[in-house]
Short mmCIF file of C-alpha atoms in Angstrom, two decimals:
data_model
loop_
_atom_site.label_atom_id
_atom_site.label_comp_id
_atom_site.label_asym_id
_atom_site.label_seq_id
_atom_site.Cartn_x
_atom_site.Cartn_y
_atom_site.Cartn_z
CA MET A 1 -39.32 -53.15 -6.00
CA LYS A 2 -37.94 -50.68 -8.43
CA ARG A 3 -39.96 -50.12 -11.43
CA GLN A 4 -39.33 -51.58 -14.39
CA GLY A 5 -36.61 -49.44 -16.81
CA GLU A 6 -35.54 -47.93 -13.48
CA SER A 7 -31.54 -48.39 -12.76
CA VAL A 8 -30.09 -48.47 -9.07
CA THR A 9 -28.52 -45.61 -10.23
CA ASP A 10 -31.57 -43.44 -10.77
CA LYS A 11 -32.22 -43.81 -7.19
CA LYS A 12 -29.01 -42.44 -5.51
CA VAL A 13 -29.79 -39.74 -2.90
CA PHE A 14 -26.97 -37.77 -4.06
CA LYS A 15 -27.13 -37.84 -7.66
CA ILE A 16 -28.06 -34.04 -8.53
CA GLU A 17 -31.54 -34.57 -10.05
CA ASN A 18 -32.49 -36.17 -7.09
CA ILE A 19 -31.42 -33.58 -4.97
CA MET A 20 -33.06 -31.27 -6.53
CA ASP A 21 -35.90 -32.49 -6.81
CA SER A 22 -36.57 -33.64 -3.32
CA ALA A 23 -35.11 -30.35 -2.23
CA ALA A 24 -38.47 -28.43 -3.52
CA PRO A 25 -40.90 -28.28 -0.81
CA THR A 26 -45.02 -29.40 -1.27
CA PRO A 27 -47.86 -27.89 -0.27
CA ASN A 28 -47.85 -29.26 2.88
CA GLY A 29 -44.68 -28.63 3.63
CA SER A 30 -42.59 -31.52 2.62
CA GLY A 31 -40.21 -32.47 -0.60
CA SER A 32 -41.43 -35.90 -2.89
CA GLY A 33 -38.47 -37.58 -3.69
CA SER A 34 -37.80 -38.51 -7.02
CA GLY A 35 -39.26 -41.78 -7.28
CA GLY A 36 -42.33 -40.61 -5.80
CA GLY A 37 -41.78 -41.65 -2.52
CA SER A 38 -43.67 -40.72 1.01
CA GLY A 39 -43.41 -37.10 0.77
CA GLY A 40 -39.45 -37.54 2.33
CA ASN A 41 -36.77 -35.16 1.06
CA PHE A 42 -32.97 -35.56 1.11
CA ILE A 43 -32.51 -34.02 4.02
CA ASP A 44 -34.47 -36.84 5.68
CA GLU A 45 -32.52 -39.79 4.10
CA LEU A 46 -29.41 -37.42 5.41
CA ASN A 47 -30.69 -39.29 9.38
CA LEU A 48 -30.51 -36.42 11.40
CA PRO A 49 -30.87 -35.53 14.65
CA PRO A 50 -34.89 -33.89 14.41
CA THR A 51 -33.84 -30.49 15.35
CA VAL A 52 -30.85 -30.02 13.21
CA ALA A 53 -33.11 -31.80 9.87
CA ASP A 54 -35.78 -29.06 10.82
CA PHE A 55 -33.20 -26.37 10.95
CA LEU A 56 -31.54 -27.49 7.86
CA THR A 57 -35.61 -27.90 6.13
CA ILE A 58 -35.90 -24.15 7.07
CA TRP A 59 -32.86 -22.84 6.60
CA TYR A 60 -30.81 -24.48 3.84
CA ARG A 61 -31.35 -21.95 0.84
CA HIS A 62 -30.41 -19.24 3.12
CA LEU A 63 -27.39 -21.47 3.90
CA LEU A 64 -26.57 -22.21 0.44
CA ALA A 65 -27.23 -18.39 -0.70
CA GLY A 66 -25.02 -17.75 1.97
CA LEU A 67 -21.95 -20.04 0.97
CA VAL A 68 -22.15 -19.02 -2.77
CA LEU A 69 -22.41 -14.86 -1.96
CA LEU A 70 -19.35 -16.12 0.23
CA LEU A 71 -17.41 -18.35 -2.35
CA VAL A 72 -17.74 -14.68 -5.01
CA VAL A 73 -16.76 -12.39 -2.26
CA ILE A 74 -13.22 -14.87 -1.45
CA LEU A 75 -12.69 -15.76 -5.42
CA GLY A 76 -13.05 -11.77 -5.74
CA TRP A 77 -10.96 -11.00 -3.14
CA VAL A 78 -8.13 -12.95 -4.82
CA PHE A 79 -8.56 -11.99 -8.43
CA SER A 80 -8.12 -8.41 -6.90
CA GLN A 81 -5.19 -9.26 -5.47
CA GLN A 82 -4.03 -10.88 -8.39
CA TYR A 83 -4.05 -7.93 -10.37
CA ILE A 84 -2.88 -5.63 -7.57
CA SER A 85 0.23 -7.70 -7.67
CA GLY A 86 0.29 -8.17 -11.72
CA ARG A 87 0.37 -4.00 -11.61
CA GLU A 88 2.83 -3.73 -8.93
CA ASN A 89 5.16 -6.01 -10.38
CA ARG A 90 4.62 -4.40 -14.07
CA ALA A 91 5.43 -1.00 -12.61
CA SER A 92 8.77 -2.06 -10.44
CA GLU A 93 9.94 -3.68 -13.93
CA GLN A 94 9.19 -0.52 -15.90
CA LEU A 95 10.54 1.49 -13.07
CA SER A 96 13.84 -0.46 -13.57
CA VAL A 97 14.28 0.05 -16.86
CA ALA A 98 13.52 4.00 -16.19
CA MET A 99 16.18 3.70 -13.64
CA GLY A 100 19.01 1.61 -16.24
CA ALA A 101 18.66 4.14 -18.97
CA ASN A 102 21.77 6.17 -19.48
CA ASP A 103 20.30 9.09 -21.11
CA SER A 104 18.65 11.81 -18.80
CA LEU A 105 16.05 12.38 -21.60
CA VAL A 106 15.81 8.96 -21.75
CA ARG A 107 14.87 8.29 -18.36
CA VAL A 108 12.58 11.33 -17.67
CA ALA A 109 10.58 10.50 -20.87
CA ALA A 110 10.09 6.94 -19.29
CA LEU A 111 9.42 7.59 -15.86
CA ASN A 112 6.93 10.26 -17.20
CA GLU A 113 5.53 7.27 -19.00
CA LEU A 114 5.54 4.69 -15.62
CA ILE A 115 3.75 7.68 -13.97
CA ALA A 116 0.87 8.27 -15.94
CA LYS A 117 0.07 4.52 -16.75
CA TYR A 118 0.76 3.40 -12.95
CA PRO A 119 0.06 6.50 -11.41
CA ARG A 120 -1.53 5.05 -7.68
CA THR A 121 1.68 2.10 -7.44
CA GLY A 122 4.80 2.29 -4.77
CA ALA A 123 7.06 2.15 -8.18
CA GLY A 124 4.82 5.37 -9.34
CA LEU A 125 5.61 7.01 -6.57
CA TRP A 126 9.40 6.11 -6.39
CA GLY A 127 9.13 7.43 -10.69
CA ARG A 128 7.59 10.73 -9.07
CA ILE A 129 10.24 11.13 -5.95
CA GLU A 130 13.19 10.28 -8.97
CA LEU A 131 11.39 12.96 -11.35
CA ALA A 132 12.00 15.58 -8.42
CA HIS A 133 15.56 14.69 -7.92
CA GLN A 134 16.18 14.74 -11.77
CA ALA A 135 15.00 18.39 -11.59
CA ARG A 136 17.16 19.04 -8.67
CA GLU A 137 20.11 17.49 -10.13
CA ALA A 138 19.67 19.25 -13.81
CA GLY A 139 19.82 22.87 -11.55
CA GLU A 140 15.86 23.35 -11.59
CA MET A 141 15.27 24.29 -8.30
CA ALA A 142 11.51 25.92 -8.71
CA SER A 143 10.55 22.45 -10.62
CA ALA A 144 12.28 20.39 -7.98
CA VAL A 145 10.48 22.44 -5.05
CA GLN A 146 7.51 22.10 -6.60
CA ALA A 147 7.61 18.38 -6.88
CA TYR A 148 8.80 17.93 -3.74
CA GLU A 149 6.06 19.69 -2.22
CA GLU A 150 2.82 17.91 -4.41
CA LEU A 151 4.85 14.53 -3.02
CA LEU A 152 4.13 15.35 0.88
CA PRO A 153 0.53 15.10 1.01
CA THR A 154 0.67 11.98 -0.35
CA LEU A 155 3.46 10.39 2.24
CA SER A 156 1.89 9.47 5.44
CA ARG A 157 3.81 10.58 8.62
CA LEU A 158 5.20 6.98 9.12
CA ASP A 159 6.67 6.64 5.69
CA PRO A 160 10.14 5.82 5.77
CA ARG A 161 10.23 7.64 2.28
CA ARG A 162 9.00 11.18 3.34
CA PRO A 163 11.89 12.81 5.52
CA MET A 164 14.21 11.80 2.90
CA VAL A 165 11.69 14.01 1.22
CA GLN A 166 11.91 16.68 3.38
CA LEU A 167 15.51 17.01 3.24
CA SER A 168 15.64 16.98 -0.27
CA LEU A 169 12.99 19.67 -0.18
CA ALA A 170 14.62 21.71 2.50
CA GLN A 171 17.53 21.75 0.53
CA ALA A 172 16.15 22.62 -2.81
CA LEU A 173 14.80 25.88 -0.59
CA VAL A 174 18.23 26.88 0.48
CA GLU A 175 19.05 26.59 -3.00
CA LEU A 176 16.32 29.20 -4.03
CA LYS A 177 17.09 31.13 -1.15
CA ARG A 178 13.73 30.43 0.50
CA TYR A 179 15.08 30.22 4.32
CA ASP A 180 12.20 30.49 6.20
CA GLN A 181 10.34 27.56 4.78
CA ALA A 182 14.14 25.61 4.51
CA ALA A 183 14.11 26.33 8.54
CA ALA A 184 10.92 25.11 8.66
CA VAL A 185 11.40 21.57 7.49
CA TYR A 186 14.72 21.37 9.43
CA LEU A 187 12.94 22.11 12.65
CA GLU A 188 10.72 19.10 11.67
CA LEU A 189 13.71 16.80 10.70
CA GLU A 190 14.92 17.22 14.20
CA THR A 191 12.12 15.06 15.39
CA ILE A 192 12.55 12.54 13.19
CA VAL A 193 14.34 9.14 14.07
CA GLY A 194 17.13 8.63 12.15
CA PHE A 195 17.14 12.64 10.45
CA GLU A 196 17.37 14.06 13.29
CA ALA A 197 21.15 15.07 13.14
CA TRP A 198 20.52 16.36 9.75
CA GLY A 199 17.49 18.54 11.01
CA LEU A 200 20.37 19.94 13.25
CA LEU A 201 22.73 20.78 11.09
CA GLY A 202 20.52 22.53 8.84
CA SER A 203 18.80 24.59 11.68
CA GLY A 204 22.18 25.63 12.93
CA ASP A 205 22.76 26.72 9.10
CA MET A 206 19.77 28.67 8.86
CA LEU A 207 20.19 30.40 12.20
CA ALA A 208 23.67 31.39 11.28
CA ARG A 209 22.28 32.49 8.11
CA ARG A 210 20.18 35.35 10.55
CA GLY A 211 22.95 36.39 12.53
CA ASP A 212 22.67 33.83 16.06
CA MET A 213 25.42 32.06 16.15
CA ASP A 214 24.99 31.27 19.58
CA ALA A 215 22.17 29.34 18.80
CA ALA A 216 23.76 27.69 15.49
CA TRP A 217 26.55 26.28 17.63
CA GLU A 218 24.06 24.39 20.13
CA LYS A 219 22.39 22.86 17.43
CA TYR A 220 26.04 22.17 15.87
CA ARG A 221 26.85 20.86 19.49
CA GLN A 222 24.10 18.58 19.69
CA VAL A 223 25.11 16.76 16.29
CA VAL A 224 28.58 16.34 17.67
CA ALA A 225 27.07 14.85 20.87
CA MET A 226 24.54 12.69 19.10
CA GLU A 227 25.50 8.67 18.97
CA ASN A 228 25.77 6.96 16.09
CA VAL A 229 25.70 9.94 13.92
CA ALA A 230 26.88 9.76 10.21
CA ARG A 231 30.70 10.43 10.21
CA LEU A 232 30.10 12.84 7.73
CA LEU A 233 27.24 15.02 9.31
CA ARG A 234 29.20 15.04 12.90
CA ALA A 235 32.53 16.36 10.51
CA GLN A 236 30.59 18.91 9.08
CA ALA A 237 29.41 20.15 12.81
CA LEU A 238 32.64 20.11 13.66
CA GLN A 239 34.10 22.16 10.77
CA ARG A 240 31.10 25.22 11.92
CA LEU A 241 32.50 25.20 15.06
CA ARG A 242 35.85 26.45 14.99
#
């Protein structure tokens, strides 16, 4: 019989306070029900197989702690991804605004602000590349070369932007008459898929400057013989062979 003043709701197994009361172990290892029952706990009232009930009685606190930790890790990962995604989006928007500026001084200032604010984002890296291009277009070849050389260690060999930066570096080195350094960059470009023709053409030019015309013409002939080579590069190679 239920005690006077005690409602049916008070006796529900899954009411939070009843669960916590019944889950608390007693000195003899069993929990005491909130209604002063015969020593069973909420696990007993689930009617589980004895082996499962014994396991949960011993380990449920550890399992609960593990679930809480897992939830914290998942939520932390979700929030961190949202934060990173938000930064990338804001950086991309700022890069778009910077590249849309008609005045070169305004563009450079906006790119510098982008790099300072979002240095580790993809847009921040593009901003550094664009600043190097801006220096080259302005005739500041030494600054451009320095910028390209600082960029290369930050780009993996699988990054599609790396050969583009290498090609720009080689061309800027030629402008500075640093032909030996340019030749080394062109040789590496010869081995990169999609940039082989650029590397061969540049290597040929460096050999021609040294007076090694036979080796230079061999490089040009390789460009002409390549399939799917850009028309401009093939035309340049043919012109050098004449």
